[in-house]
Amino acid sequence: MSVLDRIAERQLVVVTGKGGVGKTTLAAVLGRLLADRGRRVLLLEVDPRESLHQALGTEPSGGEVVPAGPGLSIQNLQPGAVIEGLVREKVPIGYLARKITESTAFHQFVEGAPGLKETALLGHAYRVLQAGHRPRTDLVIVDAPATGHGATMLAAPGLLAQAAEGGQLGEMAAGLADFLADASRCGVVLATLAEEMPIQETLELIALLRVKLGLRPELVVANGMYPALSPGAAPAPGAHLWQARRRLNEAELSRLAAAWDGPLVELPLLPLDRGPALVQALASLLREADP
Ligand SMILES: Nc1ncnc2c1ncn2[C@@H]1O[C@H](COP(=O)(O)OP(=O)(O)O)[C@@H](O)[C@H]1O
Ligand SMILES: [Mg+2]
């Protein structure tokens, strides 16, 4: 079974890594590939600076679900909006719900409860996957926030469950923590560049996921690799710089491979702008490389 075959069986896939390494692009690539396999995929973007729609060539979501081709939709999701939506659902009287969500106590609770925001986002993903939900979704891919580690997000429901000590919120968080711990349903994909700092953080994140959550990533993607120059190519201006970047990429990739024995795919830096053509090209390459 290939890595993509395995990922296609999951219900929730969290794509994480340092900011700027190609997380959003990779989330779009995975979304496209898994939708092509017949899965109904929702891509959730958490970054308030929306960019997922640009990668896929759609309108910005602004919180709404936006179609992005056969079997694929995107949604930008802000934790505050999700939590307020939950309050409105529980308190159907409009002005009462507003009174709650506009109160200082509510804001203090939202900001102060450990892991509440992250739990709300993952809880949204979980709800979307339930049988009765329309439109039906088989798989949610979360493009995790750039700040902080994706591990913080994944650890949040467990933390909240402990802090809440039972009650409705605590039980909901505990149920979500169990779902996330189920490797047959949830997976993590790590994006990185083959450069010193991103590789260092990737190694730390792999260790953190293992120690804190007992999770092992499904796949690590080394993105933006400088392609090797063909040996016979005529020396061009800047070729030595290119070669130096390539050597650095190779050295850092070896450092990663020495500590990570799981699936690892390299994706090249392509001369394409953010957009569907880049996603399409990287999707073909990932499909071919699928270990
Ligand atoms: N393999 C690649 N080749 C060329 N450009 C890429 C590649 N991967 C990502 N990019 C570009 O790099 C920029 C950052 O990628 P993005 O996916 O937004 O990163 P992140 O979500 O990690 O911040 C975007 O402009 C994107 O189009
Ligand atoms: Mg991003």
Coordinates of N, CA, C and O and ligand atoms in Angstrom, one line a residue, residues 23-24 47 51 143, ligand 2:
K23 N 3.2 24.7 3.2 CA 2.1 24.0 3.9 C 0.8 24.1 3.1 O 0.1 23.1 2.8
T24 N 0.5 25.4 2.8 CA -0.8 25.6 2.1 C -0.8 25.0 0.8 O -1.8 24.4 0.3
D47 N -5.3 30.0 8.7 CA -4.6 31.3 8.6 C -5.6 32.4 8.2 O -6.2 32.3 7.1
S51 N -4.9 32.3 1.7 CA -4.1 32.1 0.4 C -4.5 30.8 -0.3 O -4.1 30.6 -1.4
D143 N -5.1 22.8 7.0 CA -3.8 23.5 6.8 C -3.6 24.3 8.1 O -4.2 25.3 8.4
Ligands
MG2 MG 0.0 28.9 4.5

